[in-house]
Each structure stands twice: as C-alpha cells, then as structure tokens.
Amino acid sequence: MKVRFGYVAMSMILKDCSPSKTVTVANLSKIEGEAERFGKLTLLARTNIENTRRLLAHNRSHDIKVFRISSRLIPLATHPIAQNWDWVWAVRKELESLGGFIREDNCRLSAHPDHYTVLNSPKDEVLKTAVKDLEYHHKIFTGMGLGSDAKLVMHVGGAYSDKMNSIRMFIDNYNDLPAHLKKRIILENDDKIYTTKDVLGICEYLGIPMVLDVHHHHCNNNNDDIKNYLPSIFDTWKSQILPPKVHISSPKDITHFRSHADNIDLAIFLEFLQKAKATDRDFDVMIEAKNKDVALFKLLQTLKAIPQIRFIDEASLEI
C-alpha cells in the first residue's frame, strides 16, 4: 500500500509567500476608474499565482505531489464590484505557465470552496452564488489546462430542519449542474451533520468520489467504526485516474475537539493507517493542520521511526 502526503494552500516556511493577497471592497472602491480598479486586482492575482508557483517549487524539492490551492487566488473574482473584470484573460499567461509547472510534476491539485458554497440550500440566491463560485474554481483549473482530475471538495450543506429532504435537494441540484462541474465535485463528510455513512450513500447514488475526513468522522459518527466503510469509500474512486483521497487532522484539545490542532497526533494517524492497511489500496493524504507544511514534515519525520514503514521518497511511503 502506497501513501502520498500533501498539505493545504500555504507554507509556514517560505517568507512573504501568501497565495491569498487581496483588497477590501471598501478600499478598492476608493480607486477612481474601473480600469484602474481592475489593474489593482490583476496585480494582486499575478502575485498570488507567482506565490503559488513558489509553493509548488518548494513542494517539488520535497517530493510533495498533493496540494490544495487557495480559493482566494483571484481576489474578489465573484464579487459584483468585479463583474466586468475579465480576469481569465488578464492572467491567462500566468495560469497557463502555472499549469505547465503542475503537469511537469504530475501534481495532484484540488480546491475547497468556502463553507457558503452549498448545493442544498432552500434559498435560490444561495444556490446561484454556489454555482457561480464553482464556475470560478473551474475557470482557474481550465486556465491552467488541468482536466477533471483537478477536483473541488464540497460538503453536502445544511440540514434545514429536514435532513432527508436536504439530501434529496442536494441530489436534485447536483443533477442540474452542467457536466463540467459535476466531473470536478467530490464530497466530504462533515463534523456535525452529514456522517461518513450519509455521504457515502450520496456518493454511491450519484457516482461521486468521496473524500474521507478522519477527524470529522471522529466528531460525527453514530458510533460507526471507520474500518467498516473504508473499502466502499475507496471504491467510489474506481472510475477516477487518481487514487482515493483522505483528509487528516487532529483535535486542538478536549474542549475544542472540532478545531484543528497545530500538528498531527501520531497515535491517531497510526490507528487510521492500520485500519486502511486492511484494504491494501493506495491513497493520498491531505494534512489539515494549522502548521501546514511544518506539520507535514514533522509527521513524516516521526513515521520514519516506524519499522513497518518504508519511505519511497520524502513525501510518500509504503506499508
């Protein structure tokens, strides 16, 4: 079983390398002239793209092939103040270049739209905003020349006082999406409402790959053992080019159990790894820790002391 590791969006090691630089709507409004405002946004977007390239070069030097880009790569792209800004054209060369860099490394790229991007809201305006946000992410990936293996991680959404009806609403609205968005969406279990069992059922019904979030399962599981679901979760990826994907994080403390800790608890991860080993399936791990790449390197270093683990390179192992 081969396991590759990656992290989310930012480095705690690289200096001045934020891929999420932006400007407030209030400050942007102070700039006179639409062309001048769009010029400001374009400069910020180019900086974010260049910093993403720096992050990927950092990853390359450590054999990291799994990465989540910032959803704020293009500042205010979906805000009404920028509705006339053709950002796809403005940063086309930068996105094309970044995509070439990604393909050179055969890097697995994803994005995680914000929590407000839900498909099962009873409010039409919320749904329209969600679809607009998904299209924005899709345009980033297509601007990079990336196919449908570049995925968008989503949660099912709210329960809205009727969980089963909300699931049906998600299914109906998902089915109404254009094909290019449906091909990008993968679903993740959450820490409060939709359990592993719930999300797996939706994914199997719709043919969507499922991302297992191990920490969320610990928060919200109805006393189900994750080992009973792992084979079926991994099977949702059978039609995909890439292997299954898993999110790993640790609770901050007992009081703030749902919050992410700075680093990864080795014992919790090893417990999951042992259960996953029974599937004998390769998979990728996205580290969701406050310390980002530092947390990843710390985990990898501690894993090197485990006799049953053999490292293939700096960021992938066999067990």
mmCIF file of C-alpha atoms in Angstrom:
data_model
loop_
_atom_site.group_PDB
_atom_site.id
_atom_site.type_symbol
_atom_site.label_atom_id
_atom_site.label_comp_id
_atom_site.label_asym_id
_atom_site.label_seq_id
_atom_site.Cartn_x
_atom_site.Cartn_y
_atom_site.Cartn_z
ATOM 1 C CA MET A 1 0.000 0.000 0.000
ATOM 2 C CA LYS A 2 1.424 3.338 -1.107
ATOM 3 C CA VAL A 3 0.501 6.589 0.635
ATOM 4 C CA ARG A 4 1.392 10.074 -0.625
ATOM 5 C CA PHE A 5 1.170 13.206 1.536
ATOM 6 C CA GLY A 6 0.362 16.849 0.925
ATOM 7 C CA TYR A 7 -0.844 19.967 2.720
ATOM 8 C CA VAL A 8 -3.148 22.950 2.308
ATOM 9 C CA ALA A 9 -2.540 26.207 0.433
ATOM 10 C CA MET A 10 0.207 27.931 2.443
ATOM 11 C CA SER A 11 3.716 27.358 3.780
ATOM 12 C CA MET A 12 4.923 28.177 7.270
ATOM 13 C CA ILE A 13 8.487 28.034 5.969
ATOM 14 C CA LEU A 14 8.528 30.282 2.907
ATOM 15 C CA LYS A 15 8.542 34.001 3.663
ATOM 16 C CA ASP A 16 6.127 36.504 2.093
ATOM 17 C CA CYS A 17 4.506 33.792 0.024
ATOM 18 C CA SER A 18 0.779 34.216 0.575
ATOM 19 C CA PRO A 19 -1.319 32.955 -2.373
ATOM 20 C CA SER A 20 -4.355 34.825 -0.995
ATOM 21 C CA LYS A 21 -3.409 38.504 -1.175
ATOM 22 C CA THR A 22 -6.482 40.673 -1.623
ATOM 23 C CA VAL A 23 -8.014 44.105 -1.115
ATOM 24 C CA THR A 24 -11.196 45.033 0.690
ATOM 25 C CA VAL A 25 -14.184 46.166 -1.335
ATOM 26 C CA ALA A 26 -14.125 49.453 0.608
ATOM 27 C CA ASN A 27 -10.507 50.187 -0.341
ATOM 28 C CA LEU A 28 -10.983 49.052 -3.933
ATOM 29 C CA SER A 29 -13.956 51.399 -4.230
ATOM 30 C CA LYS A 30 -11.692 54.323 -3.359
ATOM 31 C CA ILE A 31 -9.751 53.804 -6.595
ATOM 32 C CA GLU A 32 -11.271 56.002 -9.286
ATOM 33 C CA GLY A 33 -11.955 54.351 -12.610
ATOM 34 C CA GLU A 34 -12.932 50.784 -13.348
ATOM 35 C CA ALA A 35 -9.795 50.118 -15.399
ATOM 36 C CA GLU A 36 -7.619 51.246 -12.502
ATOM 37 C CA ARG A 37 -9.522 49.047 -10.041
ATOM 38 C CA PHE A 38 -9.153 46.060 -12.343
ATOM 39 C CA GLY A 39 -5.465 46.840 -12.729
ATOM 40 C CA LYS A 40 -5.081 46.601 -8.945
ATOM 41 C CA LEU A 41 -6.894 43.255 -8.892
ATOM 42 C CA THR A 42 -4.787 41.924 -11.757
ATOM 43 C CA LEU A 43 -1.548 42.777 -9.968
ATOM 44 C CA LEU A 44 -2.752 41.006 -6.842
ATOM 45 C CA ALA A 45 -3.847 37.953 -8.832
ATOM 46 C CA ARG A 46 -0.469 37.758 -10.568
ATOM 47 C CA THR A 47 1.277 37.941 -7.191
ATOM 48 C CA ASN A 48 -0.926 35.135 -5.848
ATOM 49 C CA ILE A 49 -0.211 32.962 -8.875
ATOM 50 C CA GLU A 50 3.533 33.590 -8.594
ATOM 51 C CA ASN A 51 3.432 32.722 -4.886
ATOM 52 C CA THR A 52 1.566 29.530 -5.729
ATOM 53 C CA ARG A 53 4.384 28.700 -8.135
ATOM 54 C CA ARG A 54 6.878 29.279 -5.307
ATOM 55 C CA LEU A 55 4.865 26.944 -3.096
ATOM 56 C CA LEU A 56 4.873 24.260 -5.773
ATOM 57 C CA ALA A 57 8.620 24.665 -6.284
ATOM 58 C CA HIS A 58 9.019 24.227 -2.521
ATOM 59 C CA ASN A 59 6.871 21.080 -2.774
ATOM 60 C CA ARG A 60 8.943 19.795 -5.693
ATOM 61 C CA SER A 61 12.095 19.995 -3.616
ATOM 62 C CA HIS A 62 10.467 17.719 -1.025
ATOM 63 C CA ASP A 63 8.677 15.295 -3.408
ATOM 64 C CA ILE A 64 5.227 16.597 -2.381
ATOM 65 C CA LYS A 65 2.707 15.768 -5.115
ATOM 66 C CA VAL A 66 -0.562 16.541 -3.309
ATOM 67 C CA PHE A 67 -1.615 20.161 -2.835
ATOM 68 C CA ARG A 68 -4.716 22.297 -2.337
ATOM 69 C CA ILE A 69 -4.635 25.745 -3.885
ATOM 70 C CA SER A 70 -6.122 28.799 -2.217
ATOM 71 C CA SER A 71 -9.696 29.590 -3.191
ATOM 72 C CA ARG A 72 -8.709 33.264 -2.955
ATOM 73 C CA LEU A 73 -6.190 33.023 -5.776
ATOM 74 C CA ILE A 74 -8.086 35.615 -7.841
ATOM 75 C CA PRO A 75 -9.186 38.395 -5.451
ATOM 76 C CA LEU A 76 -12.870 39.411 -5.496
ATOM 77 C CA ALA A 77 -13.416 37.443 -8.711
ATOM 78 C CA THR A 78 -17.015 36.591 -7.814
ATOM 79 C CA HIS A 79 -17.907 39.922 -6.164
ATOM 80 C CA PRO A 80 -20.266 42.304 -8.005
ATOM 81 C CA ILE A 81 -17.610 45.034 -7.916
ATOM 82 C CA ALA A 82 -15.517 42.913 -10.307
ATOM 83 C CA GLN A 83 -18.325 41.642 -12.541
ATOM 84 C CA ASN A 84 -16.876 43.374 -15.632
ATOM 85 C CA TRP A 85 -13.309 42.227 -14.948
ATOM 86 C CA ASP A 86 -12.232 39.544 -17.417
ATOM 87 C CA TRP A 87 -9.728 38.017 -15.035
ATOM 88 C CA VAL A 88 -9.430 34.832 -17.088
ATOM 89 C CA TRP A 89 -7.954 36.882 -19.935
ATOM 90 C CA ALA A 90 -5.997 39.209 -17.650
ATOM 91 C CA VAL A 91 -3.985 36.378 -16.056
ATOM 92 C CA ARG A 92 -4.205 33.788 -18.828
ATOM 93 C CA LYS A 93 -0.435 33.608 -19.392
ATOM 94 C CA GLU A 94 0.303 33.263 -15.689
ATOM 95 C CA LEU A 95 -2.296 30.496 -15.257
ATOM 96 C CA GLU A 96 -1.035 28.650 -18.338
ATOM 97 C CA SER A 97 2.529 28.809 -17.027
ATOM 98 C CA LEU A 98 1.469 27.591 -13.587
ATOM 99 C CA GLY A 99 -0.460 24.722 -15.147
ATOM 100 C CA GLY A 100 2.617 23.692 -17.103
ATOM 101 C CA PHE A 101 4.628 23.623 -13.879
ATOM 102 C CA ILE A 102 1.969 21.430 -12.250
ATOM 103 C CA ARG A 103 1.883 18.977 -15.148
ATOM 104 C CA GLU A 104 5.683 18.680 -15.135
ATOM 105 C CA ASP A 105 5.473 17.320 -11.579
ATOM 106 C CA ASN A 106 2.319 15.282 -12.191
ATOM 107 C CA CYS A 107 0.965 17.049 -9.120
ATOM 108 C CA ARG A 108 -2.486 16.308 -7.693
ATOM 109 C CA LEU A 109 -4.294 19.624 -7.326
ATOM 110 C CA SER A 110 -7.573 20.410 -5.605
ATOM 111 C CA ALA A 111 -9.512 23.302 -4.128
ATOM 112 C CA HIS A 112 -12.034 23.525 -1.299
ATOM 113 C CA PRO A 113 -14.688 26.210 -1.945
ATOM 114 C CA ASP A 114 -15.779 28.122 1.145
ATOM 115 C CA HIS A 115 -18.450 26.825 3.524
ATOM 116 C CA TYR A 116 -21.129 29.033 1.949
ATOM 117 C CA THR A 117 -20.802 27.124 -1.319
ATOM 118 C CA VAL A 118 -23.603 24.599 -0.775
ATOM 119 C CA LEU A 119 -25.982 22.970 -3.222
ATOM 120 C CA ASN A 120 -28.850 22.059 -0.923
ATOM 121 C CA SER A 121 -29.957 25.462 0.349
ATOM 122 C CA PRO A 122 -33.702 26.183 0.036
ATOM 123 C CA LYS A 123 -32.785 29.742 -0.989
ATOM 124 C CA ASP A 124 -32.362 30.233 -4.742
ATOM 125 C CA GLU A 125 -29.878 33.062 -4.238
ATOM 126 C CA VAL A 126 -27.591 30.854 -2.148
ATOM 127 C CA LEU A 127 -27.680 28.174 -4.834
ATOM 128 C CA LYS A 128 -26.909 30.696 -7.588
ATOM 129 C CA THR A 129 -23.969 32.028 -5.578
ATOM 130 C CA ALA A 130 -22.694 28.481 -5.021
ATOM 131 C CA VAL A 131 -22.813 27.656 -8.724
ATOM 132 C CA LYS A 132 -21.053 30.934 -9.504
ATOM 133 C CA ASP A 133 -18.280 30.015 -7.064
ATOM 134 C CA LEU A 134 -17.908 26.533 -8.550
ATOM 135 C CA GLU A 135 -17.633 28.060 -12.030
ATOM 136 C CA TYR A 136 -14.926 30.407 -10.741
ATOM 137 C CA HIS A 137 -12.858 27.477 -9.474
ATOM 138 C CA HIS A 138 -13.468 25.554 -12.690
ATOM 139 C CA LYS A 139 -12.162 28.510 -14.712
ATOM 140 C CA ILE A 140 -8.970 28.540 -12.646
ATOM 141 C CA PHE A 141 -8.360 24.865 -13.360
ATOM 142 C CA THR A 142 -9.185 25.154 -17.064
ATOM 143 C CA GLY A 143 -6.990 28.250 -17.263
ATOM 144 C CA MET A 144 -4.166 26.046 -16.011
ATOM 145 C CA GLY A 145 -5.041 23.417 -18.603
ATOM 146 C CA LEU A 146 -5.991 20.878 -15.928
ATOM 147 C CA GLY A 147 -8.572 18.179 -16.605
ATOM 148 C CA SER A 148 -11.313 16.783 -14.408
ATOM 149 C CA ASP A 149 -8.779 15.106 -12.096
ATOM 150 C CA ALA A 150 -8.346 18.555 -10.502
ATOM 151 C CA LYS A 151 -11.207 18.342 -8.018
ATOM 152 C CA LEU A 152 -13.428 20.602 -5.919
ATOM 153 C CA VAL A 153 -14.052 19.308 -2.390
ATOM 154 C CA MET A 154 -17.525 20.098 -1.083
ATOM 155 C CA HIS A 155 -19.709 19.394 1.922
ATOM 156 C CA VAL A 156 -23.332 18.396 1.471
ATOM 157 C CA GLY A 157 -24.540 21.527 3.288
ATOM 158 C CA GLY A 158 -27.121 22.188 5.976
ATOM 159 C CA ALA A 159 -29.947 20.028 7.317
ATOM 160 C CA TYR A 160 -32.519 22.864 7.206
ATOM 161 C CA SER A 161 -34.754 21.086 9.766
ATOM 162 C CA ASP A 162 -35.208 18.086 7.470
ATOM 163 C CA LYS A 163 -32.065 16.097 6.791
ATOM 164 C CA MET A 164 -33.557 13.601 4.335
ATOM 165 C CA ASN A 165 -35.233 16.319 2.310
ATOM 166 C CA SER A 166 -31.967 18.274 2.298
ATOM 167 C CA ILE A 167 -30.183 15.228 0.884
ATOM 168 C CA ARG A 168 -32.805 14.999 -1.860
ATOM 169 C CA MET A 169 -32.320 18.720 -2.520
ATOM 170 C CA PHE A 170 -28.573 18.192 -2.895
ATOM 171 C CA ILE A 171 -29.132 15.321 -5.327
ATOM 172 C CA ASP A 172 -31.615 17.301 -7.424
ATOM 173 C CA ASN A 173 -29.417 20.397 -7.593
ATOM 174 C CA TYR A 174 -26.285 18.354 -8.312
ATOM 175 C CA ASN A 175 -28.080 16.666 -11.202
ATOM 176 C CA ASP A 176 -28.991 20.089 -12.611
ATOM 177 C CA LEU A 177 -25.354 21.218 -12.740
ATOM 178 C CA PRO A 178 -23.517 21.342 -16.070
ATOM 179 C CA ALA A 179 -21.413 18.260 -16.761
ATOM 180 C CA HIS A 180 -18.074 20.077 -16.408
ATOM 181 C CA LEU A 181 -18.870 20.973 -12.777
ATOM 182 C CA LYS A 182 -20.227 17.555 -11.867
ATOM 183 C CA LYS A 183 -16.960 15.985 -13.041
ATOM 184 C CA ARG A 184 -14.977 18.130 -10.606
ATOM 185 C CA ILE A 185 -17.034 17.692 -7.433
ATOM 186 C CA ILE A 186 -16.029 15.283 -4.670
ATOM 187 C CA LEU A 187 -17.920 15.070 -1.356
ATOM 188 C CA GLU A 188 -16.565 15.112 2.191
ATOM 189 C CA ASN A 189 -18.226 14.059 5.441
ATOM 190 C CA ASP A 190 -18.584 16.878 7.953
ATOM 191 C CA ASP A 191 -18.172 17.211 11.704
ATOM 192 C CA LYS A 192 -21.771 17.998 12.697
ATOM 193 C CA ILE A 193 -24.492 16.915 10.245
ATOM 194 C CA TYR A 194 -23.593 14.516 7.442
ATOM 195 C CA THR A 195 -21.775 11.426 8.666
ATOM 196 C CA THR A 196 -19.488 9.124 6.737
ATOM 197 C CA LYS A 197 -22.458 6.800 6.186
ATOM 198 C CA ASP A 198 -24.645 9.662 4.908
ATOM 199 C CA VAL A 199 -22.064 10.970 2.452
ATOM 200 C CA LEU A 200 -21.064 7.528 1.231
ATOM 201 C CA GLY A 201 -24.693 6.827 0.392
ATOM 202 C CA ILE A 202 -24.970 10.047 -1.626
ATOM 203 C CA CYS A 203 -21.685 9.378 -3.404
ATOM 204 C CA GLU A 204 -22.653 5.826 -4.331
ATOM 205 C CA TYR A 205 -26.033 7.006 -5.619
ATOM 206 C CA LEU A 206 -24.594 9.806 -7.754
ATOM 207 C CA GLY A 207 -21.280 8.222 -8.698
ATOM 208 C CA ILE A 208 -19.243 10.913 -6.911
ATOM 209 C CA PRO A 209 -15.863 10.131 -5.318
ATOM 210 C CA MET A 210 -15.887 10.511 -1.534
ATOM 211 C CA VAL A 211 -13.152 12.177 0.490
ATOM 212 C CA LEU A 212 -12.985 10.697 3.952
ATOM 213 C CA ASP A 213 -12.191 13.271 6.631
ATOM 214 C CA VAL A 214 -10.943 11.166 9.533
ATOM 215 C CA HIS A 215 -11.200 13.952 12.108
ATOM 216 C CA HIS A 216 -14.762 14.748 11.057
ATOM 217 C CA HIS A 217 -15.612 11.075 11.420
ATOM 218 C CA HIS A 218 -14.334 11.129 14.996
ATOM 219 C CA CYS A 219 -16.593 14.141 15.654
ATOM 220 C CA ASN A 220 -19.707 12.771 13.935
ATOM 221 C CA ASN A 221 -20.037 9.001 13.524
ATOM 222 C CA ASN A 222 -23.086 7.495 15.301
ATOM 223 C CA ASN A 223 -20.642 5.008 16.884
ATOM 224 C CA ASP A 224 -19.662 3.599 13.476
ATOM 225 C CA ASP A 225 -16.121 2.250 13.073
ATOM 226 C CA ILE A 226 -14.465 3.745 10.004
ATOM 227 C CA LYS A 227 -12.874 0.433 9.053
ATOM 228 C CA ASN A 228 -16.318 -0.867 8.051
ATOM 229 C CA TYR A 229 -16.650 1.893 5.441
ATOM 230 C CA LEU A 230 -13.138 2.200 4.030
ATOM 231 C CA PRO A 231 -13.476 -0.409 1.234
ATOM 232 C CA SER A 232 -16.698 1.188 -0.035
ATOM 233 C CA ILE A 233 -15.294 4.725 0.261
ATOM 234 C CA PHE A 234 -12.218 3.761 -1.738
ATOM 235 C CA ASP A 235 -14.454 2.023 -4.307
ATOM 236 C CA THR A 236 -16.079 5.381 -5.135
ATOM 237 C CA TRP A 237 -12.769 6.263 -6.803
ATOM 238 C CA LYS A 238 -12.668 3.246 -9.131
ATOM 239 C CA SER A 239 -13.553 5.256 -12.245
ATOM 240 C CA GLN A 240 -11.018 8.003 -11.452
ATOM 241 C CA ILE A 241 -7.462 8.438 -12.686
ATOM 242 C CA LEU A 242 -6.151 9.274 -9.217
ATOM 243 C CA PRO A 243 -6.284 7.148 -6.048
ATOM 244 C CA PRO A 244 -8.665 7.853 -3.150
ATOM 245 C CA LYS A 245 -8.033 10.940 -1.049
ATOM 246 C CA VAL A 246 -8.210 11.250 2.732
ATOM 247 C CA HIS A 247 -8.112 14.308 4.990
ATOM 248 C CA ILE A 248 -6.166 14.012 8.240
ATOM 249 C CA SER A 249 -6.163 16.433 11.172
ATOM 250 C CA SER A 250 -6.161 16.232 14.957
ATOM 251 C CA PRO A 251 -8.374 17.901 17.572
ATOM 252 C CA LYS A 252 -6.982 21.062 19.123
ATOM 253 C CA ASP A 253 -7.873 19.857 22.635
ATOM 254 C CA ILE A 254 -10.738 18.217 24.533
ATOM 255 C CA THR A 255 -12.647 21.483 24.838
ATOM 256 C CA HIS A 256 -12.155 22.430 21.185
ATOM 257 C CA PHE A 257 -12.376 18.945 19.741
ATOM 258 C CA ARG A 258 -13.706 20.054 16.344
ATOM 259 C CA SER A 259 -10.935 22.626 15.821
ATOM 260 C CA HIS A 260 -7.733 21.630 14.056
ATOM 261 C CA ALA A 261 -4.554 21.291 16.082
ATOM 262 C CA ASP A 262 -1.232 22.809 15.048
ATOM 263 C CA ASN A 263 0.191 19.382 14.223
ATOM 264 C CA ILE A 264 -0.900 15.781 13.641
ATOM 265 C CA ASP A 265 -1.267 13.380 16.552
ATOM 266 C CA LEU A 266 0.889 10.389 15.567
ATOM 267 C CA ALA A 267 -1.173 7.851 17.525
ATOM 268 C CA ILE A 268 -4.418 8.912 15.833
ATOM 269 C CA PHE A 269 -2.836 8.713 12.407
ATOM 270 C CA LEU A 270 -1.227 5.322 13.032
ATOM 271 C CA GLU A 271 -4.574 3.959 14.216
ATOM 272 C CA PHE A 272 -6.166 5.030 10.945
ATOM 273 C CA LEU A 273 -3.219 3.774 8.901
ATOM 274 C CA GLN A 274 -3.565 0.329 10.429
ATOM 275 C CA LYS A 275 -7.258 0.197 9.507
ATOM 276 C CA ALA A 276 -6.528 1.427 5.992
ATOM 277 C CA LYS A 277 -3.847 -1.204 5.536
ATOM 278 C CA ALA A 278 -6.534 -3.891 5.557
ATOM 279 C CA THR A 279 -7.858 -2.508 2.244
ATOM 280 C CA ASP A 280 -4.446 -2.836 0.568
ATOM 281 C CA ARG A 281 -5.315 0.207 -1.544
ATOM 282 C CA ASP A 282 -3.075 3.157 -2.403
ATOM 283 C CA PHE A 283 -4.386 6.552 -1.291
ATOM 284 C CA ASP A 284 -3.337 10.167 -0.830
ATOM 285 C CA VAL A 285 -3.404 12.102 2.440
ATOM 286 C CA MET A 286 -4.123 15.813 2.754
ATOM 287 C CA ILE A 287 -2.779 17.170 6.044
ATOM 288 C CA GLU A 288 -5.139 19.784 7.506
ATOM 289 C CA ALA A 289 -3.134 21.247 10.366
ATOM 290 C CA LYS A 290 -2.510 24.816 11.435
ATOM 291 C CA ASN A 291 1.225 24.412 10.896
ATOM 292 C CA LYS A 292 0.722 23.425 7.234
ATOM 293 C CA ASP A 293 3.966 22.086 5.719
ATOM 294 C CA VAL A 294 5.775 22.179 9.063
ATOM 295 C CA ALA A 295 3.151 19.793 10.458
ATOM 296 C CA LEU A 296 3.579 17.549 7.428
ATOM 297 C CA PHE A 297 7.365 17.384 7.767
ATOM 298 C CA LYS A 298 7.049 16.700 11.495
ATOM 299 C CA LEU A 299 4.665 13.808 10.860
ATOM 300 C CA LEU A 300 6.848 12.335 8.129
ATOM 301 C CA GLN A 301 9.898 12.517 10.365
ATOM 302 C CA THR A 302 8.153 10.618 13.164
ATOM 303 C CA LEU A 303 6.877 7.988 10.729
ATOM 304 C CA LYS A 304 10.455 7.187 9.727
ATOM 305 C CA ALA A 305 10.915 5.571 13.125
ATOM 306 C CA ILE A 306 8.158 3.001 12.450
ATOM 307 C CA PRO A 307 9.810 -0.302 11.386
ATOM 308 C CA GLN A 308 6.914 -1.421 9.167
ATOM 309 C CA ILE A 309 7.062 1.755 7.074
ATOM 310 C CA ARG A 310 9.381 2.206 4.098
ATOM 311 C CA PHE A 311 9.777 5.654 2.566
ATOM 312 C CA ILE A 312 9.750 5.819 -1.253
ATOM 313 C CA ASP A 313 10.792 9.475 -1.261
ATOM 314 C CA GLU A 314 10.437 12.414 1.146
ATOM 315 C CA ALA A 315 6.625 12.559 0.972
ATOM 316 C CA SER A 316 5.415 9.060 0.102
ATOM 317 C CA LEU A 317 5.702 5.708 1.808
ATOM 318 C CA GLU A 318 4.810 2.058 1.592
ATOM 319 C CA ILE A 319 3.450 -0.084 4.381
#
